[in-house]
XYZ file of C-alpha atoms in Angstrom:
743
model
C -67.486 -44.229 153.645
C -65.630 -43.771 150.234
C -67.181 -42.217 147.622
C -64.476 -43.163 144.791
C -66.652 -45.897 142.651
C -64.187 -49.401 142.780
C -63.748 -52.091 140.124
C -63.003 -55.624 141.375
C -63.165 -58.715 140.333
C -63.330 -62.497 141.426
C -64.503 -65.773 141.822
C -67.590 -66.190 144.602
C -65.992 -68.592 147.862
C -68.733 -68.523 149.950
C -72.349 -67.308 150.615
C -72.958 -65.949 153.951
C -76.604 -64.919 152.898
C -79.164 -64.918 150.178
C -82.246 -63.857 150.049
C -84.261 -65.991 147.254
C -86.871 -63.344 146.496
C -84.977 -59.815 145.685
C -81.610 -61.167 144.880
C -79.702 -59.716 147.883
C -76.732 -61.464 148.689
C -73.572 -61.362 151.003
C -71.064 -63.650 150.061
C -67.183 -64.139 150.151
C -65.310 -63.131 146.850
C -61.639 -64.764 146.077
C -60.105 -61.715 144.995
C -56.429 -63.201 143.936
C -55.956 -64.778 146.853
C -57.625 -62.287 148.971
C -61.052 -62.993 150.798
C -63.476 -60.002 150.474
C -66.572 -59.897 152.223
C -69.560 -58.333 149.695
C -73.002 -57.214 150.054
C -75.502 -55.929 147.379
C -78.335 -57.195 145.299
C -76.396 -59.417 143.143
C -79.217 -62.039 142.407
C -78.975 -66.412 142.664
C -74.998 -66.924 142.510
C -73.404 -69.562 143.617
C -69.900 -70.986 144.803
C -67.037 -71.319 142.048
C -68.875 -68.245 139.308
C -66.356 -65.146 138.471
C -68.188 -61.855 139.674
C -66.768 -58.557 137.858
C -67.935 -55.915 140.327
C -68.446 -51.807 140.543
C -69.128 -50.468 143.612
C -67.248 -48.829 147.063
C -65.704 -50.311 150.542
C -67.241 -48.857 153.439
C -66.399 -49.605 157.088
C -68.634 -50.993 159.698
C -67.065 -50.570 163.124
C -68.501 -54.194 164.305
C -67.938 -56.007 161.372
C -65.072 -54.174 159.239
C -64.819 -53.662 155.767
C -67.332 -54.795 152.796
C -67.695 -54.143 149.423
C -71.173 -52.496 148.574
C -71.803 -54.181 144.847
C -73.583 -51.272 142.742
C -73.479 -53.161 139.694
C -72.562 -57.246 138.788
C -71.555 -58.366 135.946
C -71.863 -62.365 136.084
C -69.616 -65.189 134.373
C -70.014 -68.940 135.058
C -66.207 -70.420 135.883
C -64.159 -71.413 133.017
C -61.945 -73.651 134.322
C -62.076 -77.045 135.384
C -61.598 -76.045 139.368
C -63.731 -73.811 139.597
C -66.741 -75.758 137.540
C -66.466 -78.391 139.743
C -66.974 -76.012 142.816
C -69.552 -74.288 141.447
C -71.776 -77.565 140.196
C -70.697 -79.252 143.722
C -72.267 -76.374 145.680
C -75.963 -77.786 144.706
C -76.278 -75.108 141.681
C -77.794 -77.990 139.755
C -80.472 -80.143 141.203
C -78.991 -83.512 141.206
C -75.500 -83.102 140.604
C -73.332 -83.777 143.993
C -69.820 -83.677 144.786
C -69.359 -86.999 143.453
C -71.478 -86.531 140.422
C -69.743 -83.207 140.090
C -66.391 -84.957 139.749
C -67.021 -87.255 137.137
C -68.796 -84.401 135.134
C -65.494 -82.627 134.833
C -63.076 -85.027 134.897
C -65.065 -86.353 131.536
C -65.607 -82.774 130.128
C -63.203 -80.885 131.807
C -63.586 -76.822 130.775
C -66.078 -77.423 128.207
C -68.624 -78.949 131.076
C -70.699 -76.328 131.001
C -70.991 -75.459 127.036
C -72.199 -79.271 126.566
C -74.355 -79.254 129.625
C -76.339 -75.994 128.088
C -75.947 -76.928 124.723
C -75.696 -80.753 124.506
C -76.728 -82.263 127.372
C -77.632 -86.001 125.749
C -73.728 -86.156 126.486
C -74.197 -86.617 130.028
C -75.517 -89.774 129.211
C -71.478 -90.654 128.555
C -70.991 -90.444 132.143
C -71.843 -93.523 134.385
C -74.321 -93.374 136.930
C -76.860 -91.119 135.164
C -79.638 -92.434 133.477
C -81.774 -90.916 130.135
C -84.418 -89.408 133.275
C -81.904 -87.630 135.385
C -80.181 -86.613 132.186
C -83.665 -85.379 130.948
C -83.872 -83.739 134.860
C -80.472 -82.317 134.751
C -80.984 -80.578 131.090
C -84.428 -79.506 132.228
C -82.831 -77.980 135.684
C -79.540 -76.268 133.188
C -82.238 -74.719 130.810
C -84.072 -73.214 133.531
C -80.554 -71.735 135.001
C -79.234 -70.274 131.878
C -82.561 -68.691 131.342
C -82.533 -66.698 134.390
C -79.045 -66.410 134.353
C -79.256 -64.583 130.220
C -81.434 -62.506 131.232
C -80.278 -60.929 134.642
C -76.703 -60.473 132.762
C -78.345 -58.898 129.567
C -80.769 -56.421 132.440
C -77.484 -55.538 134.211
C -76.047 -53.781 131.290
C -78.375 -51.321 131.738
C -77.981 -50.911 135.413
C -82.041 -53.228 135.933
C -81.784 -55.482 139.694
C -82.140 -58.626 139.002
C -85.314 -58.451 140.625
C -86.543 -57.209 137.562
C -84.632 -60.001 135.960
C -86.756 -62.871 138.652
C -89.915 -60.814 137.509
C -89.826 -60.947 134.038
C -88.413 -64.703 134.248
C -91.632 -64.968 136.457
C -94.008 -64.069 133.841
C -92.460 -65.328 130.400
C -89.933 -68.314 130.934
C -87.365 -68.886 129.591
C -88.155 -66.899 126.073
C -87.895 -64.379 128.633
C -85.021 -62.312 127.607
C -85.968 -62.512 123.799
C -89.087 -61.127 124.450
C -87.526 -57.969 126.260
C -85.212 -57.590 123.435
C -88.374 -57.543 120.885
C -90.027 -55.214 123.239
C -88.611 -53.877 126.001
C -91.098 -51.853 126.846
C -92.680 -55.011 128.537
C -90.457 -54.369 131.449
C -93.050 -52.098 132.289
C -96.124 -54.376 132.265
C -97.605 -54.839 135.066
C -95.933 -57.890 137.588
C -92.265 -56.292 136.321
C -93.160 -52.944 136.950
C -90.056 -51.221 135.719
C -90.297 -47.373 135.697
C -91.226 -46.230 131.681
C -88.168 -43.985 131.785
C -85.853 -46.932 132.224
C -87.341 -49.415 129.273
C -86.664 -46.335 127.023
C -83.280 -46.480 127.698
C -83.083 -49.970 126.513
C -85.642 -49.281 123.695
C -82.971 -46.115 122.546
C -80.383 -48.994 122.204
C -82.287 -50.930 120.083
C -83.523 -48.321 118.142
C -87.041 -48.680 118.652
C -89.170 -45.638 117.061
C -90.408 -43.480 119.287
C -93.841 -43.811 117.393
C -93.596 -47.821 117.721
C -97.132 -49.069 119.123
C -94.983 -50.813 121.370
C -93.628 -47.244 122.952
C -96.954 -45.619 122.366
C -98.712 -47.885 124.563
C -96.927 -48.282 126.880
C -96.174 -44.589 127.494
C -100.338 -44.038 127.788
C -100.569 -46.893 130.398
C -97.708 -45.403 132.056
C -99.807 -41.880 132.400
C -102.894 -43.929 133.762
C -100.391 -45.414 136.581
C -99.275 -42.355 137.642
C -102.230 -40.385 137.690
C -103.545 -43.274 139.949
C -101.231 -42.376 142.811
C -102.936 -38.918 142.953
C -106.800 -40.653 143.255
C -107.572 -41.137 139.524
C -109.378 -44.727 138.713
C -110.060 -43.357 135.428
C -108.643 -39.765 133.125
C -110.706 -37.951 130.576
C -109.742 -38.913 126.843
C -109.691 -35.240 126.599
C -106.738 -34.450 128.969
C -104.942 -37.729 128.508
C -104.949 -37.252 124.846
C -102.793 -33.987 124.598
C -101.032 -34.877 127.481
C -99.485 -38.399 126.293
C -98.582 -36.707 122.827
C -97.094 -34.315 124.545
C -94.971 -36.478 126.366
C -94.254 -39.130 124.033
C -93.417 -36.615 121.407
C -96.535 -37.957 119.404
C -98.420 -36.979 116.799
C -102.520 -37.135 117.491
C -102.498 -39.504 114.568
C -100.742 -41.653 116.211
C -102.270 -41.355 119.524
C -105.944 -42.391 118.518
C -104.303 -45.063 116.033
C -102.739 -46.550 119.163
C -105.367 -46.232 121.424
C -108.210 -47.887 119.231
C -106.057 -50.782 119.117
C -105.384 -50.695 122.727
C -108.910 -50.612 123.499
C -109.948 -54.000 120.876
C -107.292 -55.856 122.778
C -108.965 -54.896 126.295
C -105.632 -53.333 127.178
C -107.504 -50.297 128.365
C -111.104 -49.139 128.757
C -113.153 -46.567 128.067
C -116.288 -45.252 129.974
C -118.553 -43.246 128.192
C -120.643 -40.678 129.498
C -122.615 -38.242 127.442
C -120.187 -36.596 125.193
C -117.048 -37.199 127.527
C -114.550 -40.421 127.366
C -112.855 -41.461 130.442
C -109.788 -44.083 130.109
C -109.192 -46.685 132.431
C -106.426 -49.022 133.274
C -108.559 -53.146 133.113
C -107.698 -53.317 136.357
C -109.858 -50.248 137.840
C -112.156 -50.664 135.067
C -113.055 -53.922 136.214
C -113.508 -52.412 139.934
C -115.747 -49.666 139.861
C -117.123 -51.938 137.788
C -117.722 -54.790 139.881
C -118.263 -52.938 142.629
C -121.296 -51.386 141.146
C -122.676 -54.016 139.773
C -122.514 -55.888 143.533
C -123.900 -53.038 145.271
C -127.205 -52.772 142.901
C -126.981 -56.757 144.092
C -127.039 -56.498 147.609
C -129.881 -53.898 147.288
C -131.946 -56.344 145.522
C -131.541 -58.528 148.761
C -132.751 -55.969 151.176
C -135.921 -57.042 152.821
C -136.969 -53.245 152.833
C -139.049 -54.248 156.151
C -140.763 -51.502 158.199
C -138.239 -50.054 161.083
C -140.833 -50.765 163.446
C -139.778 -54.683 163.077
C -136.497 -53.731 164.537
C -138.085 -51.593 167.619
C -138.019 -54.458 170.152
C -134.954 -55.613 169.716
C -133.722 -52.038 170.071
C -135.984 -51.770 173.086
C -134.153 -55.125 174.415
C -130.698 -53.821 174.188
C -131.256 -50.746 175.603
C -132.733 -52.532 178.841
C -129.608 -55.144 178.108
C -126.741 -52.539 178.527
C -128.630 -49.283 180.179
C -128.315 -47.100 177.585
C -130.315 -44.541 175.429
C -129.790 -44.404 171.609
C -130.777 -41.135 170.111
C -133.340 -41.421 167.092
C -130.237 -41.761 164.594
C -128.664 -43.948 166.648
C -132.072 -46.362 166.272
C -132.666 -45.287 162.810
C -128.856 -46.672 161.918
C -129.646 -49.851 164.000
C -132.618 -50.422 162.055
C -131.332 -49.994 158.869
C -128.204 -51.898 159.613
C -130.504 -54.984 160.559
C -132.840 -54.656 157.415
C -131.455 -53.627 154.549
C -128.055 -56.251 152.557
C -125.551 -52.611 152.538
C -125.605 -49.949 154.449
C -123.390 -46.810 155.415
C -123.188 -45.240 158.628
C -121.087 -41.725 159.095
C -120.739 -39.142 162.030
C -117.861 -37.779 163.462
C -116.286 -38.119 166.748
C -118.247 -37.853 169.831
C -121.467 -39.091 168.145
C -121.826 -42.191 169.344
C -120.553 -45.086 166.206
C -119.172 -47.231 168.211
C -122.463 -47.417 170.331
C -124.468 -47.762 167.711
C -122.026 -50.351 166.070
C -122.071 -52.281 169.608
C -125.614 -52.469 169.497
C -125.725 -53.823 165.668
C -123.326 -56.251 165.825
C -124.902 -57.732 169.112
C -128.598 -57.364 168.078
C -127.258 -59.726 164.786
C -125.616 -62.144 167.360
C -128.846 -62.663 169.329
C -129.961 -63.643 166.168
C -127.676 -66.381 165.272
C -125.749 -65.172 162.743
C -121.781 -64.996 162.163
C -120.049 -61.274 162.215
C -116.714 -60.637 160.957
C -115.082 -57.082 161.367
C -112.292 -55.426 159.402
C -110.514 -52.034 158.878
C -107.458 -50.729 156.361
C -104.805 -51.030 158.528
C -103.588 -52.861 161.771
C -103.951 -49.815 164.022
C -107.465 -49.181 162.846
C -108.436 -52.662 163.486
C -106.760 -53.062 167.196
C -109.058 -49.328 168.094
C -111.939 -51.314 166.710
C -111.280 -54.236 168.755
C -110.216 -51.948 171.564
C -113.586 -50.235 171.455
C -116.236 -52.786 170.631
C -114.447 -56.163 172.356
C -115.166 -58.425 169.008
C -112.044 -59.210 167.372
C -111.448 -57.409 163.964
C -108.412 -57.839 161.306
C -107.195 -55.953 158.632
C -108.854 -56.220 155.397
C -105.599 -58.005 153.890
C -105.370 -60.457 156.717
C -109.243 -61.458 156.285
C -108.771 -62.120 152.821
C -105.660 -63.567 153.150
C -102.523 -63.075 150.417
C -101.513 -65.955 148.631
C -99.071 -66.260 145.414
C -100.400 -67.043 141.452
C -97.775 -68.914 138.942
C -96.423 -65.888 137.848
C -95.385 -65.024 141.936
C -98.253 -62.287 141.689
C -100.399 -61.656 144.758
C -104.231 -62.566 145.288
C -106.402 -62.947 147.625
C -107.200 -66.764 149.044
C -110.958 -65.527 149.713
C -112.702 -64.418 146.699
C -115.503 -66.085 144.592
C -114.980 -69.595 144.776
C -113.661 -69.815 148.590
C -115.981 -67.033 150.468
C -115.596 -65.888 153.597
C -117.692 -67.729 156.108
C -120.022 -65.211 157.609
C -123.290 -63.255 157.894
C -122.405 -59.859 158.070
C -119.296 -57.991 157.296
C -118.418 -54.570 159.490
C -115.880 -52.654 158.155
C -114.407 -49.714 159.724
C -112.838 -46.342 158.263
C -114.228 -46.585 154.882
C -113.004 -43.217 154.419
C -109.451 -45.001 153.626
C -110.301 -48.196 151.591
C -109.516 -47.613 147.727
C -111.806 -49.490 144.654
C -109.263 -52.259 144.199
C -109.332 -53.560 148.073
C -113.034 -53.286 148.106
C -113.201 -54.888 144.902
C -111.605 -58.075 146.400
C -113.509 -57.391 150.077
C -116.986 -58.609 147.717
C -115.356 -60.766 145.447
C -114.867 -62.938 149.128
C -118.517 -62.373 150.416
C -121.417 -65.015 149.629
C -124.103 -63.552 148.266
C -126.226 -63.338 151.052
C -123.838 -61.605 153.076
C -124.465 -57.832 154.740
C -122.202 -55.611 154.338
C -122.706 -52.857 156.835
C -119.876 -49.848 156.194
C -118.739 -47.075 159.191
C -116.485 -44.196 158.372
C -116.183 -40.490 158.807
C -116.915 -39.029 155.374
C -115.148 -35.509 155.961
C -112.065 -37.219 156.494
C -109.560 -37.616 153.718
C -110.543 -39.843 150.999
C -108.297 -43.180 150.617
C -104.604 -42.934 149.986
C -105.216 -45.562 147.174
C -107.481 -44.407 143.768
C -110.349 -43.858 144.072
C -113.335 -42.002 145.549
C -115.356 -44.799 147.414
C -117.088 -43.573 150.376
C -118.148 -40.103 148.666
C -119.187 -42.055 145.574
C -121.171 -44.621 147.346
C -123.097 -41.731 149.700
C -123.446 -39.393 146.796
C -124.765 -42.100 144.543
C -128.393 -42.385 146.745
C -128.017 -45.721 145.992
C -126.873 -47.054 149.378
C -128.476 -46.228 152.808
C -126.684 -43.798 154.684
C -127.220 -42.764 157.914
C -125.514 -39.955 159.769
C -125.361 -39.411 162.972
C -124.918 -35.604 163.946
C -125.734 -35.277 167.991
C -122.530 -34.873 169.910
C -123.112 -36.456 173.418
C -122.491 -34.626 176.619
C -119.283 -36.740 177.490
C -117.760 -35.970 174.289
C -118.494 -32.559 174.558
C -116.031 -31.734 177.878
C -113.308 -32.713 175.232
C -112.055 -29.327 173.245
C -110.375 -31.899 170.767
C -114.026 -33.045 169.390
C -115.997 -29.686 169.463
C -112.943 -28.304 168.037
C -112.681 -30.788 165.311
C -116.563 -30.448 164.757
C -116.448 -26.498 164.735
C -112.956 -27.172 161.754
C -115.457 -29.114 159.883
C -118.626 -26.828 159.953
C -116.323 -23.730 159.003
C -116.228 -22.253 162.465
C -112.903 -21.368 163.667
C -111.268 -23.620 166.830
C -110.837 -22.581 170.513
C -107.354 -21.616 170.669
C -107.046 -20.203 173.934
C -107.980 -22.667 176.858
C -105.351 -23.865 178.988
C -106.853 -26.184 181.351
C -108.164 -28.926 178.597
C -107.115 -31.498 176.084
C -106.151 -29.096 173.129
C -103.352 -27.081 173.728
C -102.355 -23.764 171.292
C -98.559 -22.345 171.425
C -98.206 -19.404 168.888
C -94.754 -19.608 167.344
C -94.164 -18.083 163.802
C -90.264 -18.512 162.942
C -89.658 -22.462 162.088
C -87.007 -22.824 164.675
C -88.940 -21.878 167.596
C -91.468 -24.207 166.083
C -88.917 -26.695 165.888
C -87.509 -26.226 169.081
C -90.563 -25.814 171.079
C -91.736 -29.015 169.688
C -88.645 -31.062 170.270
C -88.901 -30.182 173.989
C -92.163 -31.065 174.624
C -91.908 -34.969 172.783
C -88.513 -35.946 174.507
C -89.163 -33.754 177.835
C -91.972 -31.940 179.298
C -94.673 -34.657 178.018
C -93.036 -37.296 179.178
C -92.366 -36.082 182.603
C -96.361 -34.223 182.828
C -97.937 -37.025 181.638
C -95.617 -40.301 181.798
C -96.099 -40.527 178.141
C -93.323 -42.917 176.305
C -91.710 -40.732 173.402
C -92.224 -42.760 170.594
C -95.533 -44.771 171.620
C -97.210 -42.516 173.298
C -96.479 -39.229 171.105
C -96.930 -38.957 167.666
C -95.820 -35.707 165.802
C -98.133 -34.790 162.245
C -97.569 -32.948 159.663
C -99.292 -31.801 156.564
C -96.271 -32.386 154.301
C -93.142 -34.654 153.400
C -90.951 -31.719 152.645
C -89.901 -28.652 154.143
C -87.968 -27.397 157.253
C -91.273 -28.761 159.471
C -91.997 -31.596 156.769
C -91.694 -35.232 157.827
C -88.363 -35.575 156.436
C -86.340 -33.093 158.451
C -88.533 -33.237 161.424
C -87.639 -37.466 161.418
C -84.069 -36.353 161.840
C -84.505 -33.859 164.529
C -86.829 -36.175 166.222
C -84.172 -39.178 165.608
C -81.372 -37.160 166.594
C -82.771 -35.976 170.339
C -84.859 -39.912 170.720
C -82.636 -42.179 169.556
C -78.929 -40.229 169.153
C -75.721 -42.671 167.384
C -74.612 -44.592 170.488
C -71.289 -46.967 170.954
C -72.816 -50.215 170.410
C -75.715 -49.276 168.596
C -76.058 -50.093 165.252
C -76.921 -48.618 162.275
C -77.218 -48.751 158.510
C -77.697 -45.982 156.072
C -80.623 -46.374 153.544
C -81.438 -43.785 150.275
C -82.760 -41.309 152.695
C -82.477 -42.199 156.183
C -79.604 -43.756 158.527
C -81.488 -46.854 160.523
C -80.707 -47.308 163.996
C -81.677 -50.227 166.399
C -84.520 -48.702 168.243
C -85.778 -46.556 165.745
C -89.351 -45.823 165.435
C -90.560 -46.684 161.739
C -93.372 -47.224 159.020
C -93.769 -49.466 156.176
C -94.327 -47.330 153.283
C -95.665 -49.571 150.454
C -97.534 -53.361 150.434
C -95.397 -56.036 151.145
C -97.545 -59.342 150.651
C -95.287 -61.866 150.495
C -92.549 -60.951 153.652
C -93.166 -63.687 156.719
C -93.499 -62.587 160.079
C -93.608 -64.411 163.324
C -95.435 -63.853 166.043
C -94.482 -66.451 169.394
C -96.116 -69.530 167.603
C -97.741 -67.982 164.854
C -96.703 -67.499 161.411
C -98.086 -65.243 158.243
C -97.093 -62.966 155.277
C -97.660 -59.413 154.350
C -96.781 -56.188 156.303
C -98.969 -53.491 154.676
C -98.705 -49.418 153.753
C -98.738 -47.403 156.875
C -97.664 -50.161 160.035
C -95.856 -48.445 162.792
C -92.923 -50.899 164.265
C -89.603 -50.888 165.842
C -86.011 -51.420 164.542
C -85.196 -54.203 166.813
C -81.574 -55.651 165.629
C -79.356 -54.758 162.909
C -77.038 -56.911 161.356
C -74.676 -55.245 159.402
C -73.054 -58.813 158.211
C -75.567 -60.636 157.410
C -77.150 -57.566 155.516
C -80.185 -57.780 157.813
C -82.995 -56.238 159.866
C -85.102 -57.579 162.866
C -88.156 -55.228 162.539
C -90.990 -55.577 164.862
C -95.019 -54.642 164.384
C -97.780 -55.460 166.407
C -95.165 -57.618 167.960
C -95.010 -59.527 164.688
C -91.443 -60.028 163.510
C -90.126 -59.499 159.859
C -86.325 -59.410 158.765
C -85.747 -57.007 156.478
C -82.554 -57.333 154.322
C -80.781 -54.472 153.414
C -82.040 -53.738 149.967
C -85.690 -53.950 151.140
C -85.082 -51.122 153.534
C -86.096 -48.271 151.431
C -90.099 -50.107 152.181
C -89.652 -48.265 155.828
C -89.167 -44.421 156.383
C -88.395 -43.185 160.048
C -92.081 -42.733 161.734
C -91.415 -39.985 164.698
C -93.221 -37.761 162.527
C -96.064 -38.938 160.150
C -97.981 -36.962 157.025
C -101.823 -36.612 157.929
C -102.554 -38.741 155.281
C -100.358 -41.620 156.569
C -102.089 -40.888 160.156
C -105.251 -42.246 158.903
C -107.169 -44.843 160.496
C -105.072 -44.260 163.714
C -105.544 -42.769 167.120
C -102.257 -41.641 169.093
C -102.328 -40.680 173.388
C -100.643 -37.334 172.408
C -100.181 -35.910 169.005
C -98.136 -32.608 167.782
C -98.662 -30.948 165.161
C -96.898 -28.147 163.568
C -98.628 -25.419 161.454
C -96.519 -22.372 160.081
C -95.961 -22.111 156.082
C -95.696 -24.591 153.344
C -97.559 -25.804 150.089
C -100.758 -24.500 150.091
C -102.321 -27.255 148.465
C -101.776 -29.475 151.741
C -103.425 -27.041 154.184
C -106.850 -27.496 153.678
C -109.778 -27.937 156.088
C -110.238 -32.334 155.616
C -107.036 -32.107 156.631
C -106.867 -30.129 159.519
C -110.039 -31.931 160.872
C -108.315 -35.498 160.066
C -105.336 -34.429 162.129
C -107.144 -32.992 165.044
C -108.842 -36.788 164.973
C -106.087 -38.636 165.527
C -105.248 -37.023 169.173
C -106.855 -39.613 171.835
C -105.809 -37.518 174.855
C -103.965 -34.773 174.190
C -103.412 -32.551 171.080
C -101.152 -29.517 170.685
C -100.867 -27.347 167.921
C -97.620 -25.061 167.388
C -97.423 -22.374 164.671
C -99.226 -19.743 163.327
C -103.332 -19.101 164.591
C -103.781 -17.181 161.581
C -102.837 -20.424 159.231
C -104.976 -22.205 161.297
C -107.978 -19.963 160.060
C -106.656 -19.945 156.640
C -107.028 -23.674 156.808
C -110.239 -23.776 158.099
C -111.497 -21.061 155.353
C -110.382 -23.354 152.910
C -112.740 -25.854 151.928
C -111.657 -26.883 148.675
C -112.325 -29.457 146.662
C -109.833 -31.636 144.908
C -111.263 -33.556 141.977
C -110.638 -36.915 141.467
C -112.098 -38.499 138.435
C -113.525 -41.638 138.571
C -116.722 -42.866 137.341
C -118.332 -45.160 140.360
C -121.099 -42.535 141.273
C -122.089 -42.824 137.310
C -122.366 -46.341 137.423
C -123.998 -46.487 140.740
C -126.297 -43.970 140.067
C -126.759 -44.186 136.723
C -127.133 -40.215 136.390
C -126.185 -38.939 133.119
C -125.600 -35.666 134.884
C -122.915 -33.946 133.289
C -122.247 -32.254 136.399
C -121.431 -35.686 137.878
C -118.545 -36.755 135.433
C -116.109 -36.544 138.516
C -116.142 -37.081 141.826
C -115.475 -33.647 143.994
C -113.657 -34.473 147.344
C -112.654 -32.335 150.195
């Protein structure tokens, strides 16, 4: 690949591929008699347009030389020949080749100028009625408005997808609105980074003290901290952080802050002497969850548990099983209350208990639905219970509003048709998703929440499961007894030792938990690669990609996800003649690679046999089936669902031969290999080790330092996540409960 940025100009000769959602395009450009294949996020261009492009030439062994556009300046055609070609291409609805020729014959090189500024003159063309003239004028207005926004933003290197979002949100007046307040680009639905909007604002001489800038900066800081799990921030921490970041006075901060509260762009929750500041969606989510949980509690029958003893006895007889006392209590609580939580570590009988709950509800004629946060978690609970389960996103069904923003099809106005909803892996569910789920339930629907409260909290903002449990508002049954069969597994017994603060047994060599002491990173990686590629497939007949998963605490460092993925890819799927590949920002992807989706994509389409739908979600693991460098697309399969990714969307994917512990939540793998040596201290603590260990189903291998493992067990640090849900639920004014402390 040439690294020298080049400048080319030409006329669009042919459109080979175009993604209307994000503007990714493959086209042939006539660069003065030479046809050049151009790829990149160019936008909604049409044949006959003139483009000015900056980029680099790339050489592909199968498709030859292509120009990869990094910057695109668009010019509508200025000569009659290309204007006619442009109109004839169908760029404007209602104008085909014949009518295009008639219009250009009359107006010549001024055709597009007249269509934009004097559209009624189209009535001079024979065959154009007043109604058709009106329709064409409206279409031209839309096209010119979108292109105006694209051209304007492209001057600042802002990609066409943001221009499309501006147009979807603000319509034809979008450019004027952005010129008046460039920080609108940071608003929800457009989501440009604050720092990039700053460049526009600087060029427009917008003051650093302007209310628009200060408001956008405050919202940026709050939004950034949701990525750390905070649903809110204390005002006493937000003010100095924002004032320093924006270089403004405290006085300016509070003037804008109070105005933002008045306009409900921000919300404040007061607790004693402290104020907590929310973005609207997180305030509404926690408030709604608290209100709805209280309503669910009010609907509880609160019958005596004895009423259900006979049903539980019948279930025992039917399945030839004996439930222990806490299991019986959990079953009876689920049947008698409108909402309950069942927790417990591995081997404590959660699945057996849940099966009984579902079975008894079924015998009573209740319609039960089961959901989980991820596809793998849903598949796992389906396999364990024998009942069909869906991801929460698929259960709620995603559709799009007028501005192109995703929302759930099922809500208060279109609730799910079920009497009981079971949600597994609740530790992974964040407050926004749970709010959406509760809104989709009919008032009388019962809710059974199942999870392991000792696992890591959700990747998304909030400490939902912990807050629900610690509020003491929702009945909680914690299963504790490890059953005899589970006691035979070192994975399970060591997991329970770890969570109790005891050191795991590392010396056994005839069980399902193995430890290899290696105190140098190159020794760790050497053994890890050998185990994945040769030893485990040979000894256990495991597939290196389907059955074995490398899990590591960190993304960075020699034993982090990025470097391990590159090493694992090199031994499991090295470059080969005839195997297509494409380079992304972080990795080179090849056909056959194991990959993971890294963000929720609600609108991407998938196909599975005769079934089709939309949505691939954060944490979904799949495989690259094919890469087509000519069309600029890759085909990826997730659990038999096939998805086409334009190349510019490959930044949503990462290699998944190795994944972080956080990304492994909700999944189980036949064999897990975990390197534990050195790394960032914040990532080496008890709950993270426990979560990693409980991902292994048949075999767990830890490579590294025994001392580091013991240090992780000893480190029972509690990470502070600012949330107010616990207080909203309980109404407890104890200032010690201002925040939710989670491990």
